[in-house]
Coordinates of C-alpha atoms and ligand atoms in Angstrom, one line a residue:
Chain A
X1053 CA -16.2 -38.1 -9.3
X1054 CA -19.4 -37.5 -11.3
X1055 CA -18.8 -33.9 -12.2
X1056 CA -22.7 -33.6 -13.8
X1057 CA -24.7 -34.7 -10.4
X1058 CA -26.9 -32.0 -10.0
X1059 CA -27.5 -32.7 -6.2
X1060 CA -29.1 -29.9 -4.3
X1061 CA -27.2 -31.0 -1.4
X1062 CA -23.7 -30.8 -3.3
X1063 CA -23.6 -26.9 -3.6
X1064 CA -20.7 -25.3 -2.4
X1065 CA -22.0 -21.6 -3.4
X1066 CA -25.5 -20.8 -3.2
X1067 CA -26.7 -17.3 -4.1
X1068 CA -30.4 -17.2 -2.6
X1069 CA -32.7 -14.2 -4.2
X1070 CA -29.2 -12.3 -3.8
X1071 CA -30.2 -8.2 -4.7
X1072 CA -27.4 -5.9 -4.1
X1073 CA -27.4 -1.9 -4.7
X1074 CA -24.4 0.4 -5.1
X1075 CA -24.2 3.9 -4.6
X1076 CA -28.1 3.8 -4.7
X1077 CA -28.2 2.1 -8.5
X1078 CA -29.6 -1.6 -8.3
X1079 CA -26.4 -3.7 -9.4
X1080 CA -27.8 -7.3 -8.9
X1081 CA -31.0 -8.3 -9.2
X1082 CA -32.9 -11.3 -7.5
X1083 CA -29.8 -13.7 -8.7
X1084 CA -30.4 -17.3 -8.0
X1085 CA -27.3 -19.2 -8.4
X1086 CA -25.4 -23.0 -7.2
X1087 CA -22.0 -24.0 -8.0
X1088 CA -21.3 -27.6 -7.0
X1089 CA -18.0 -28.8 -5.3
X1090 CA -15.5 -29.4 -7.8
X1091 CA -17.5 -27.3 -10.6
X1092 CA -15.9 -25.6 -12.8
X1093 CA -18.3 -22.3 -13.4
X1094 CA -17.8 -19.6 -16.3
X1095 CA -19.6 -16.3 -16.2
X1096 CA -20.0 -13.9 -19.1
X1097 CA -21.5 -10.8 -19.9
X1098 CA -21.6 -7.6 -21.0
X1099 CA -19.2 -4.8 -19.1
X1100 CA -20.8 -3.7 -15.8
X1101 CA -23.5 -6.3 -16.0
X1102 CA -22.1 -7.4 -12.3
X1103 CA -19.2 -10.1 -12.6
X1104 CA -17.1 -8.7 -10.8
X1105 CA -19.6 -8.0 -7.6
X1106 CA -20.8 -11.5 -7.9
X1107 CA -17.5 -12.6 -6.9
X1108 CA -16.9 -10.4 -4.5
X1109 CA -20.5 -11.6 -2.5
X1110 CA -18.7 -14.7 -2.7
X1111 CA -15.5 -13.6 -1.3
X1112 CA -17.1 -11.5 1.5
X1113 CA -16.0 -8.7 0.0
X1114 CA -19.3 -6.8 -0.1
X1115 CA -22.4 -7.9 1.2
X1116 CA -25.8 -7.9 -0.1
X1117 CA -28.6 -6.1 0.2
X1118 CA -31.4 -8.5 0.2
X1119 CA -31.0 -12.2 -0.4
X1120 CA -27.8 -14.6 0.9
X1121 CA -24.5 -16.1 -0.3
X1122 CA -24.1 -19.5 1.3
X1123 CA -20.7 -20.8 1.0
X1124 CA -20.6 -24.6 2.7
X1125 CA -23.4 -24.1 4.1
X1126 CA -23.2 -20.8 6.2
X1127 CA -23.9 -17.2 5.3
X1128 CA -20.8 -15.8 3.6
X1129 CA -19.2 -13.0 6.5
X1130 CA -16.0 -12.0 6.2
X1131 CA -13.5 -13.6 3.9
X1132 CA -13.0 -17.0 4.3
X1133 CA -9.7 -18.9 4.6
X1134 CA -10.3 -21.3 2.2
X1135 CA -11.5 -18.9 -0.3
X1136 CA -8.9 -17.5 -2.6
X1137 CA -9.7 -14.5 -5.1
X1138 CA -7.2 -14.1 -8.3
X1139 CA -7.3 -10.2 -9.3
X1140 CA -7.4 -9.1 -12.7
X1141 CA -5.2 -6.1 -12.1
X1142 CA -2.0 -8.7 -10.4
X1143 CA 0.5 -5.8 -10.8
X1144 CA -2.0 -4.2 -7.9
X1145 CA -2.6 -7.1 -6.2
X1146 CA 1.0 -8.4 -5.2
X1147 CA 3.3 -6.8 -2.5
X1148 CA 6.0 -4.5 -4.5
X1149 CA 8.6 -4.7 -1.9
X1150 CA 8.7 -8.2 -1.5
X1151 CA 10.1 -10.6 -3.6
X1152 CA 8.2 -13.6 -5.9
X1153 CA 8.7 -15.7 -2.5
X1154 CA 7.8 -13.1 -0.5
X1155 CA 4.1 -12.4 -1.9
X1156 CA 3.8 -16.3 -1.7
X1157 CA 4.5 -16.1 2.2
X1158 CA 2.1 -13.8 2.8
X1159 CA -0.3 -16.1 2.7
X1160 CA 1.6 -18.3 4.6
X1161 CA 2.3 -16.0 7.6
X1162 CA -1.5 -14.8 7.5
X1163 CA -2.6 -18.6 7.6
X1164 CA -0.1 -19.2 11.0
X1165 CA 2.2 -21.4 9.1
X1166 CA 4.9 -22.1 11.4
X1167 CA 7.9 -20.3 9.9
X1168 CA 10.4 -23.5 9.7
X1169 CA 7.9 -25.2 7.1
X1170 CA 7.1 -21.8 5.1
X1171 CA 10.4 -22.2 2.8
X1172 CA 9.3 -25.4 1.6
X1173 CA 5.8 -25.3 1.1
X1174 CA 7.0 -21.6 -1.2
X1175 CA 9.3 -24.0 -3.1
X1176 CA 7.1 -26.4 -4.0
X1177 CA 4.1 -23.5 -4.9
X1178 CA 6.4 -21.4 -7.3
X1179 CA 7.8 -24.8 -8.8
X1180 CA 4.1 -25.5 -9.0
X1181 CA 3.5 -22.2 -11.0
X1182 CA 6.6 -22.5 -13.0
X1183 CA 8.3 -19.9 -11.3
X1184 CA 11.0 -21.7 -8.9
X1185 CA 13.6 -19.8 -10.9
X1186 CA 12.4 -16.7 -9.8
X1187 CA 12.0 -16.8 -6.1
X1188 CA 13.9 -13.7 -5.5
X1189 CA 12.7 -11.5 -7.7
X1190 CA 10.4 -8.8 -7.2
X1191 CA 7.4 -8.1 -8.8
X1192 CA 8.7 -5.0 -11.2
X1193 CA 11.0 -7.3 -12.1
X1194 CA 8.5 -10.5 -13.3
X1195 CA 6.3 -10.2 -16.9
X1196 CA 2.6 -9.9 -16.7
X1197 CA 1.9 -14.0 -17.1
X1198 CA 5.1 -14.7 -14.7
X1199 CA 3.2 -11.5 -12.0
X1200 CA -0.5 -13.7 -12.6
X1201 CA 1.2 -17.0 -12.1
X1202 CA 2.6 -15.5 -8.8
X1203 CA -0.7 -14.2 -8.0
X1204 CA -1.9 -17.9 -8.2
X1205 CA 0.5 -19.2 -6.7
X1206 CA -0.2 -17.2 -3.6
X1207 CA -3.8 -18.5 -3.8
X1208 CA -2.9 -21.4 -3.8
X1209 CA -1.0 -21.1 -0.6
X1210 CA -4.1 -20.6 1.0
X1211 CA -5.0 -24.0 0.5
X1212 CA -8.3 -22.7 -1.3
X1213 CA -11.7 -25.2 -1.8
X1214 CA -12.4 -22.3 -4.4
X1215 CA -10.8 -20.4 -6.4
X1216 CA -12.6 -17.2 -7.7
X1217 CA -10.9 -15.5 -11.0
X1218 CA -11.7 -12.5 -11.9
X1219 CA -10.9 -12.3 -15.6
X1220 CA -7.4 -13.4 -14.9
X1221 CA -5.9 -13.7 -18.2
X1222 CA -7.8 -10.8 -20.1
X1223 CA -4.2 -8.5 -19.8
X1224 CA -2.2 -11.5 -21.6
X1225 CA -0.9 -12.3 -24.5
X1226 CA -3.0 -15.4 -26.6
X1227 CA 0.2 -18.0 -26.0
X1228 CA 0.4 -17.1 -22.3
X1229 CA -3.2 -17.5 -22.0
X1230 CA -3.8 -20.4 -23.6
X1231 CA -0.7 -22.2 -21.1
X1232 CA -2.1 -20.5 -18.2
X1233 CA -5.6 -22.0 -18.9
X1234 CA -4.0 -25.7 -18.9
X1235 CA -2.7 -24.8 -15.9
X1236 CA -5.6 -23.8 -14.3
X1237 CA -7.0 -26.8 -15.4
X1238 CA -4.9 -28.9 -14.0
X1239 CA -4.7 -27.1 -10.5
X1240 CA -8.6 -27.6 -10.4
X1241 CA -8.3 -31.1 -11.4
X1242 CA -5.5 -32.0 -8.7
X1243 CA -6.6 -30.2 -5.9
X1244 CA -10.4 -31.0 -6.4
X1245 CA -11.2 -27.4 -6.4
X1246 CA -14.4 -25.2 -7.4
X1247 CA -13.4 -22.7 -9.4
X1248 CA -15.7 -19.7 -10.4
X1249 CA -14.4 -17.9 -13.0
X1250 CA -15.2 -14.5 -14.7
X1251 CA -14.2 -13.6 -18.3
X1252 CA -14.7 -11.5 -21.1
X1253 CA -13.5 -14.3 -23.7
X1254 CA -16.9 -16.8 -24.4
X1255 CA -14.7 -19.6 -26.5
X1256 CA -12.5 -19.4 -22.4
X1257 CA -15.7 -19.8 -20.6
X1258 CA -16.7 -23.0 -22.9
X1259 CA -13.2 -24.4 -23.0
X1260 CA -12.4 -23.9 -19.2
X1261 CA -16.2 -24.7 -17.9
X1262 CA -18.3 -27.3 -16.7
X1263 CA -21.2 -24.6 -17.5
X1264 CA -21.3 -21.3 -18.6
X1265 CA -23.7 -18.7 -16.7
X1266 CA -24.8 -15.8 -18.5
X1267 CA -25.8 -12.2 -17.5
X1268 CA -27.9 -9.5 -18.6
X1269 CA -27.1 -6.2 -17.4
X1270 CA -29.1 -3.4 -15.4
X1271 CA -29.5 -4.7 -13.4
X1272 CA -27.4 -8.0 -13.7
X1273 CA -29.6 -10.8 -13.6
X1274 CA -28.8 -14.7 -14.5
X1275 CA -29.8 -14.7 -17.8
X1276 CA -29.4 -18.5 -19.0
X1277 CA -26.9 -21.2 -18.0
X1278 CA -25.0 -23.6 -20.6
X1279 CA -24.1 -27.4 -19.5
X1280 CA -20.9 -28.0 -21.6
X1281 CA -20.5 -31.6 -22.2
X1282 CA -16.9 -31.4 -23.7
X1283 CA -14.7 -34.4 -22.2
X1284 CA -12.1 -34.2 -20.0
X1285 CA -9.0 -33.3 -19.7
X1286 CA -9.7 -30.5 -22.3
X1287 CA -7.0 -29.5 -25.1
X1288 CA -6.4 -26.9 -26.6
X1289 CA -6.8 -28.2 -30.0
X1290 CA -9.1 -30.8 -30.3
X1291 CA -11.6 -29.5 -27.9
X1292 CA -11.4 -26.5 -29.9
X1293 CA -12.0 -28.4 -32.8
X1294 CA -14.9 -30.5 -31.4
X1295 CA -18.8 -29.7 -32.8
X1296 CA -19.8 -29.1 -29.6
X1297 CA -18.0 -26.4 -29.0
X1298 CA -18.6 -24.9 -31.9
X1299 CA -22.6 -24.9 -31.4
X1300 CA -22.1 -23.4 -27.8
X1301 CA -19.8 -21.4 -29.2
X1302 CA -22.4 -20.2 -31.6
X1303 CA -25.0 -20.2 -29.3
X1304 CA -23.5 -17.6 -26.5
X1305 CA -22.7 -15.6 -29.3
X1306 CA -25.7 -15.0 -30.5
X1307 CA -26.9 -15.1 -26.8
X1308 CA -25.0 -11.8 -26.0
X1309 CA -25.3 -10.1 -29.1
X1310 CA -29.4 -10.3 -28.1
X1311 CA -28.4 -9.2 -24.4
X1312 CA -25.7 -6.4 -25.7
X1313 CA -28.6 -4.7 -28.0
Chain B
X1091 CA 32.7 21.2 -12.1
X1092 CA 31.5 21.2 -8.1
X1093 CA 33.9 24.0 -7.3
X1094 CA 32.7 26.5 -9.2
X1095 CA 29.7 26.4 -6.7
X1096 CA 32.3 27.7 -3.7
X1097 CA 33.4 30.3 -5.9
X1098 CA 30.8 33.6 -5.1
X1099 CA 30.8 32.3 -1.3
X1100 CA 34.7 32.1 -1.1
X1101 CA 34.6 35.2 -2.6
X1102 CA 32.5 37.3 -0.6
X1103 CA 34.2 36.1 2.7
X1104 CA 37.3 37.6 1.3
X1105 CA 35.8 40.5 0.4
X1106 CA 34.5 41.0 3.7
X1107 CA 37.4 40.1 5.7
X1108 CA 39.4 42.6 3.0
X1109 CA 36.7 45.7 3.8
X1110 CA 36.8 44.8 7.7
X1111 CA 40.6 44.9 7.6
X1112 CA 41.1 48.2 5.4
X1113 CA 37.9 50.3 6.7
X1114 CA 38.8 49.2 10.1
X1115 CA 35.1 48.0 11.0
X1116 CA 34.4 48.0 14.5
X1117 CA 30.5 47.6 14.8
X1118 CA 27.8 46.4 17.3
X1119 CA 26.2 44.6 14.4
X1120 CA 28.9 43.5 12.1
X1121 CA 32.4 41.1 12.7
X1122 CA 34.9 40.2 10.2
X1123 CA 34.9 36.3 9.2
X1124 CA 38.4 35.7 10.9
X1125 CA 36.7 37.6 13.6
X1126 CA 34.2 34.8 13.8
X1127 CA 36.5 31.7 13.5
X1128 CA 38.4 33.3 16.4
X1129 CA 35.1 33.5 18.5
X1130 CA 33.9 29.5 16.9
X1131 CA 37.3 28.7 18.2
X1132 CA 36.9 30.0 21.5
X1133 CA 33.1 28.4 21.8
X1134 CA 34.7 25.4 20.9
X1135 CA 37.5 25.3 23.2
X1136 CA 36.2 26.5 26.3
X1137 CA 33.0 23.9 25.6
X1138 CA 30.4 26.1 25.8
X1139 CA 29.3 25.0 22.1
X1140 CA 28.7 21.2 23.0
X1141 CA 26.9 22.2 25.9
X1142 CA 24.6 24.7 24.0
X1143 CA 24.3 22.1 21.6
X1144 CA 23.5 19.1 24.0
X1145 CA 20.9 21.3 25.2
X1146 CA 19.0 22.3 21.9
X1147 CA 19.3 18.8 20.2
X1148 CA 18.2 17.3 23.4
X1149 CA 14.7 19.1 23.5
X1150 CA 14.2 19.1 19.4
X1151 CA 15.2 15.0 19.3
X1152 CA 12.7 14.2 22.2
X1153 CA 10.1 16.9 20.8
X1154 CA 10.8 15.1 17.7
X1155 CA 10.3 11.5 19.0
X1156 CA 7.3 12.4 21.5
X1157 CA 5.1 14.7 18.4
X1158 CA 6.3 12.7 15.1
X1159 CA 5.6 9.4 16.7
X1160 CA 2.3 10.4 17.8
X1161 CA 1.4 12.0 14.5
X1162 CA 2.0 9.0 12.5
X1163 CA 0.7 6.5 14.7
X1164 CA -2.8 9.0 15.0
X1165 CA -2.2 9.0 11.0
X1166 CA -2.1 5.1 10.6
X1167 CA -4.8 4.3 12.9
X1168 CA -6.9 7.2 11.1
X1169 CA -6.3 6.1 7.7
X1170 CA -7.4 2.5 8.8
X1171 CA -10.8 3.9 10.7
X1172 CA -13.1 5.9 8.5
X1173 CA -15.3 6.8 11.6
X1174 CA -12.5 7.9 13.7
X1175 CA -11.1 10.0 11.1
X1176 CA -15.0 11.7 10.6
X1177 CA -14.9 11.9 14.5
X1178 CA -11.6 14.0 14.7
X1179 CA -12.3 16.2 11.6
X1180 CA -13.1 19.1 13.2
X1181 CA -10.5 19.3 15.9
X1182 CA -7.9 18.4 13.5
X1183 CA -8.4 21.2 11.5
X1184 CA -9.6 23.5 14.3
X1185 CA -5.7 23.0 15.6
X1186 CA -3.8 22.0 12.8
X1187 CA -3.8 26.1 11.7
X1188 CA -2.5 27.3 15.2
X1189 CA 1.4 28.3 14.8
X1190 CA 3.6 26.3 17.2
X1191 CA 5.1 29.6 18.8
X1192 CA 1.9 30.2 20.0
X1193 CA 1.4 27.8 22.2
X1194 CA 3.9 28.8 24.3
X1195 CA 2.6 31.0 26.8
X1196 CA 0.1 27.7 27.8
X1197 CA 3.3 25.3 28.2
X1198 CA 5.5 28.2 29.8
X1199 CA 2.2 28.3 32.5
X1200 CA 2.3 24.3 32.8
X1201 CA 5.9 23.7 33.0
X1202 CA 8.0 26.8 33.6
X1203 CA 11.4 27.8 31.7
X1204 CA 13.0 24.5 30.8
X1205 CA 13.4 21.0 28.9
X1206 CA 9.6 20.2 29.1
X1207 CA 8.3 23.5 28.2
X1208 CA 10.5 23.2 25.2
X1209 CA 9.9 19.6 24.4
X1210 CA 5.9 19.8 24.8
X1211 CA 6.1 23.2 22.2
X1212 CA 8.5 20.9 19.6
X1213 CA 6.5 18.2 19.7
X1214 CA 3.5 20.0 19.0
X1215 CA 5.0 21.9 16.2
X1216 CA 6.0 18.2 15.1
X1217 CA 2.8 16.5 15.4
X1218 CA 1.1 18.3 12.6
X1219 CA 3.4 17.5 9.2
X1220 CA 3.5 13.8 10.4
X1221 CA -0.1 13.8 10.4
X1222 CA -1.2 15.3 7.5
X1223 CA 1.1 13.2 5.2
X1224 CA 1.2 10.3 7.0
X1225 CA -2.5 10.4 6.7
X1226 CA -1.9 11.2 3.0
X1227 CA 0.7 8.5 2.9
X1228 CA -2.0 5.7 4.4
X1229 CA -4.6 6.7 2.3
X1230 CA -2.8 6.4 -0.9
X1231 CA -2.4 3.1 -0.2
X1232 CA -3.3 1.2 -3.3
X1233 CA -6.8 -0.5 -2.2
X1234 CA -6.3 -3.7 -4.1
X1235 CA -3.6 -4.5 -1.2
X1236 CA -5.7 -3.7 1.8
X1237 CA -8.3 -6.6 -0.1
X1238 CA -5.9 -9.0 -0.6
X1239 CA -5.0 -8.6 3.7
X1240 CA -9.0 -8.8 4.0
X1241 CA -9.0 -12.1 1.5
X1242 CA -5.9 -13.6 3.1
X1243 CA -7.7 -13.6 6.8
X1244 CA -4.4 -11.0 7.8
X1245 CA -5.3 -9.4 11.8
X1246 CA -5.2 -6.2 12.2
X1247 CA -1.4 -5.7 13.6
X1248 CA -0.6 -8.2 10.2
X1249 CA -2.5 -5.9 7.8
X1250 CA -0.5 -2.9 9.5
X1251 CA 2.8 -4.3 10.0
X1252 CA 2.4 -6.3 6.7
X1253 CA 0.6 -4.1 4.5
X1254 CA 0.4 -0.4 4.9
X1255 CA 3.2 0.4 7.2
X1256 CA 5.7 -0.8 4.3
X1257 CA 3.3 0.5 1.5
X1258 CA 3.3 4.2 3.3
X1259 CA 7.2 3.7 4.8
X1260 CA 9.0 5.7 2.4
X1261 CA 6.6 8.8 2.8
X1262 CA 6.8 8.3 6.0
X1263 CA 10.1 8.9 6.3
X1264 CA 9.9 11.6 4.1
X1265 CA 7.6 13.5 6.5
X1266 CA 10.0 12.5 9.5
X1267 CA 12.6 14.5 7.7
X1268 CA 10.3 17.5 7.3
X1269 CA 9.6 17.5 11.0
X1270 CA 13.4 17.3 12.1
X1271 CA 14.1 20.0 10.1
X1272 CA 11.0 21.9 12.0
X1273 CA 12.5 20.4 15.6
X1274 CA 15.6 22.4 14.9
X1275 CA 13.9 25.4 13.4
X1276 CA 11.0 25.9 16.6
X1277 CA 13.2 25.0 19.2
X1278 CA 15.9 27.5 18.4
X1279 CA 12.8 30.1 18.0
X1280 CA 11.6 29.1 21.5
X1281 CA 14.9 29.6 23.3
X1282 CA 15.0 33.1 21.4
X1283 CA 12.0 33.6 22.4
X1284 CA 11.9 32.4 25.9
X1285 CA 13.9 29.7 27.5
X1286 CA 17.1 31.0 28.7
X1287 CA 19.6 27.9 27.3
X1288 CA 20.6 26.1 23.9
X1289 CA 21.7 27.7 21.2
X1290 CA 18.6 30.1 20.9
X1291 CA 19.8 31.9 23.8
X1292 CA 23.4 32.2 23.5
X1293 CA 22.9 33.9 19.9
X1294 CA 20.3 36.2 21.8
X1295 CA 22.7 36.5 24.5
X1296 CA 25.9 37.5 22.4
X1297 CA 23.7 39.8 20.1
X1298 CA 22.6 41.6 23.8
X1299 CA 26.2 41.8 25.1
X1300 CA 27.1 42.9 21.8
X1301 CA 29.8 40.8 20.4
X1302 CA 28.7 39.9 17.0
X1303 CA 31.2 37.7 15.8
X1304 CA 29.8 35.4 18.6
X1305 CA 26.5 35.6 17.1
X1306 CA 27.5 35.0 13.7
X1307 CA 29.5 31.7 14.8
X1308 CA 26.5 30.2 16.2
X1309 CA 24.5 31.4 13.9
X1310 CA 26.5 29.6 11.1
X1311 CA 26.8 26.8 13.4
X1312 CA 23.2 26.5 13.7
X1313 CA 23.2 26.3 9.7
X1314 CA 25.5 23.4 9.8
X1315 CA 23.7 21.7 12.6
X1316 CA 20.7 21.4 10.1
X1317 CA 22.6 20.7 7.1
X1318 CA 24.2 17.6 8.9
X1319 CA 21.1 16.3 10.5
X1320 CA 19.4 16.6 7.0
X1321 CA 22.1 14.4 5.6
X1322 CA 22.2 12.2 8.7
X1323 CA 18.6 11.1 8.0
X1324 CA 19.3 11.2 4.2
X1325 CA 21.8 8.6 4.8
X1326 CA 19.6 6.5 7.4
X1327 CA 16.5 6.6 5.1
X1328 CA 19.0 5.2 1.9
X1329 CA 20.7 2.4 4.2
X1330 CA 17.3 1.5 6.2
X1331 CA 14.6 1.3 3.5
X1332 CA 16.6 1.4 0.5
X1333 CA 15.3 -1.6 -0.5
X1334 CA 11.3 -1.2 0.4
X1335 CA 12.6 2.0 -0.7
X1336 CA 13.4 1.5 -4.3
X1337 CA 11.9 -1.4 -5.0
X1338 CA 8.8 0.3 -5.7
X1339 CA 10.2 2.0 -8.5
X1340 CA 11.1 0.6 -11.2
X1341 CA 7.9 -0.6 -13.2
Ligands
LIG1688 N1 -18.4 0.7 -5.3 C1 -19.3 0.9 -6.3 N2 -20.1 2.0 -6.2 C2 -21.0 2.2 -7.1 N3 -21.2 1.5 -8.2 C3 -20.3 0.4 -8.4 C4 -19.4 0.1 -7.4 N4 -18.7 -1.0 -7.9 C5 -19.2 -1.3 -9.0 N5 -20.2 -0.5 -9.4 C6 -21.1 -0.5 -10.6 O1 -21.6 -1.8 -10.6 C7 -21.7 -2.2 -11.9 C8 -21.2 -3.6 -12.0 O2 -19.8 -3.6 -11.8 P1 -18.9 -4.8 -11.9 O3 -17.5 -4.4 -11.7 O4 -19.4 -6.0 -11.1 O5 -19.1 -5.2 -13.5 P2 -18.4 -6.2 -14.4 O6 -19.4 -7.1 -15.0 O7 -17.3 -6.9 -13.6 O8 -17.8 -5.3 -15.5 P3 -16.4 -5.6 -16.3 O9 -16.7 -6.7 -17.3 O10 -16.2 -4.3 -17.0 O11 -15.4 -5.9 -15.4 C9 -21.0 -1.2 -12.8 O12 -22.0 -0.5 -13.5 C10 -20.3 -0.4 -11.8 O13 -20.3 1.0 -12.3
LIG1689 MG1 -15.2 -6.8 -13.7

């Protein structure tokens, strides 16, 4: 698959003159957006500029004002099934009184999985996540990487055709973070999934993304967008290590330094 | 040390029995402790104290049932319909305020002297705690859960059975307690009041035919009735949700 085709006809997401106010201040602003099937898409900005809303359009979590969020091809409505959003805050986002495989079946149970198959698809999701050796515990019990990796994990349950992350690994630790964006990676890869992901952390957004989309605040607008040619599969050192992501690197920084004054 | 806690009660029983038995006592408002075994005793023998008590429980556990059911399913349904709960604001609190005894002239016209009278008042009386926390309860639900139901595609009985009936369950519970303890507490006062059976009306009934020590054996009795049922729910709520229950805790 040709991940740089830039096909009109190939957009998963499309955000069309999307405006959206909140409690009467203009959040969004006229944003005109794609992300391709199979794209990997980074968005950065300043606090409050409007990540987190833009993922929420795409989730059908809010709605906006003026403008529309196409997701294959229809107007996003309510939530989709094959949507999956990753919270930042996972200690709020996962069920306290159920265990690690609980949370998982959640997702299960809400999809109509019949219950005889649940137990094994859970297996093979936590194992997936690196968890299989914590099926029974609860959340309390797991670290903050092991509670996001659940989180995932019940994502992925969902069978999702996109994943939307909202600055999943900002809470963590740099080792944890660094595994869990491998592993990311490679659940995007394998499961030929688009995955729009919000951060904070520009040197993520250029090693995890296919492009980077940046955006000005008040009101958030789609500032510029940066085509990362890094090859594939990334790693963690060399790709680090590699001139062109030192010039992008460079680049965004000095991008939002101008956008942050 | 737990005993020293029975020390000052122990002690004043004796005392009392010791005055009643050297000052002679005999009053219409007053009875000597052994007095009052003798008359428990006697309740209990004859089984006039399991009938009375049959009786009383009866109407607060159905009151209870009928009024705290009602209250938390208005609560959850409430807590999940922001238009409903607008629509309903104003009678809420325009009844919420009224005291449960005083309802009872309009149920003593509807029904007459008897179980439903009593029930309809208990239930009433019940209705109000359930409500108000189990509305509390449902809203203080944490809102990142309700959107993961929404993102997951969960119905609504799945996003209530699933989500905020075990989020809110152990406050819940908590106000279910509070309103047994109110069951016992207004149904007593209405058969005081009012309806001539339960235990209400026997402890009106002995303190009119002055015997005192009779009084003062229900009266305790009534005491330990609560204390039990307390504990009866404490126990249930421990074995039941102990584990939705606790493992919310530890963080
Ligand atoms: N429900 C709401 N009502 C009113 N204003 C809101 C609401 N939700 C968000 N906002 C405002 O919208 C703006 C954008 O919020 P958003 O959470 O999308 O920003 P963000 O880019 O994700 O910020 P951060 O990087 O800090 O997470 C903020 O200024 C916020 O105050
Ligand atoms: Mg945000």
């Amino acid at each position: 698959m040709d991940r740089s085709t830039s096909n009109a006809d190939d957009a998963l997401i499309a955000f069309r003159n999307v405006s959206l106010s909140l409690g009467g201040r203009p959040i969004l602003e006229n944003i005109n957006l794609k992300v391709r099937r199979r794209e990997f898409i980074c968005v950065v900005g300043p606090s409050g500029c409007g990540k987190t809303t833009l993922l929420r359009l795409i989730a059908g979590l809010v709605h906006p004002d003026a403008g529309e969020v196409i997701y294959d091809g229809q107007v996003v409505g309510e939530p989709a099934s094959d949507v999956a959003l990753i919270f930042q805050d996972y200690s709020k986002a996962l069920l306290p009184w159920r265990t690690a495989s609980g949370n998982v079946s959640l997702a299960l149970e809400a999809s109509g999985t019949p219950k005889p198959e649940r137990a094994q698809r859970i297996r093979a999701l936590l194992d997936k996540v690196g968890l299989a050796h914590h099926a029974d515990k609860y959340p309390a019990q797991l670290s903050g990487g092991m509670q996001q990796r659940l989180q995932i994990a019940r994502c992925l349950a969902q069978g999702p055709s996109v994943l939307l992350m909202d600055e999943p690994f900002g809470a963590l630790d740099a080792m944890t973070r660094q595994v869990l964006q491998d592993e990311v990676l490679r659940i995007a890869e394998s499961g030929h999934t688009s995955v729009f992901f919000v951060t904070h952390d520009l040197e993520e957004a250029i090693y995890l993304g296919d492009r980077v989309v940046a955006l000005r605040p008040n009101p958030g607008r789609v500032a510029e967008i940066f085509d990362v040619r890094l090859p594939r599969p990334r790693d963690q050192l060399s790709t680090r290590e590699d001139p062109e992501f030192m010039r992008l690197r460079r680049v965004l920084f000095d991008f939002i330094q101008e956008t942050e004054s | 040390m737990k005993w020293q806690g029975f020390i000052l009660p122990a002690g004043l029983v004796l005392t009392a029995e010791a005055c009643a038995r050297i000052f002679g006592i005999s009053s219409d408002s007053l009875a000597a402790p052994s007095q009052i075994l003798k008359a428990a005793w006697m309740l209990l023998a004859d089984g006039s104290l399991f009938v009375m008590t049959g009786q009383t429980l009866l109407s607060a556990v159905a009151g209870l049932l009928l009024g705290g059911c009602a209250g938390l399913v208005l609560a959850v349904v409430l807590g999940l319909s922001p238009t409903l709960t607008r629509l309903l604001r104003y009678p809420i609190e325009a009844l919420r305020p009224i005291p449960s005894i005083a309802v009872l002239p309009i149920f003593l016209m509807v029904y007459g002297f008897g179980y439903r009278m009593e029930i309809a008042i208990i239930a009433f009386a019940c209705f109000w705690p359930n409500l108000i926390i189990g509305q509390a309860a449902v809203s203080g639900i944490e809102p990142r859960l309700l959107e993961v139901s929404r993102v997951l595609g969960l119905g609504f009985v799945g996003r209530v059975t699933k989500i905020v009936l075990p989020a809110a369950l152990p406050r819940l519970f908590l106000a279910f307690r509070l309103a047994a303890a109110i069951s016992l507490i207004v149904s007593v006062t209405v058969e005081i009041a009012m309806n001539p059976q339960g235990l209400g009306y026997e402890l009106m009934a002995a303190q009119n035919s002055l015997r005192p020590e009779v009084m003062f054996a229900i009266l305790l009795y009534i005491g330990l009735l609560g204390w039990g049922l307390n504990a009866l729910l404490l126990f249930a709520q421990q074995r039941l949700f102990g584990a939705a229950g606790t493992a919310q805790v530890p963080r």
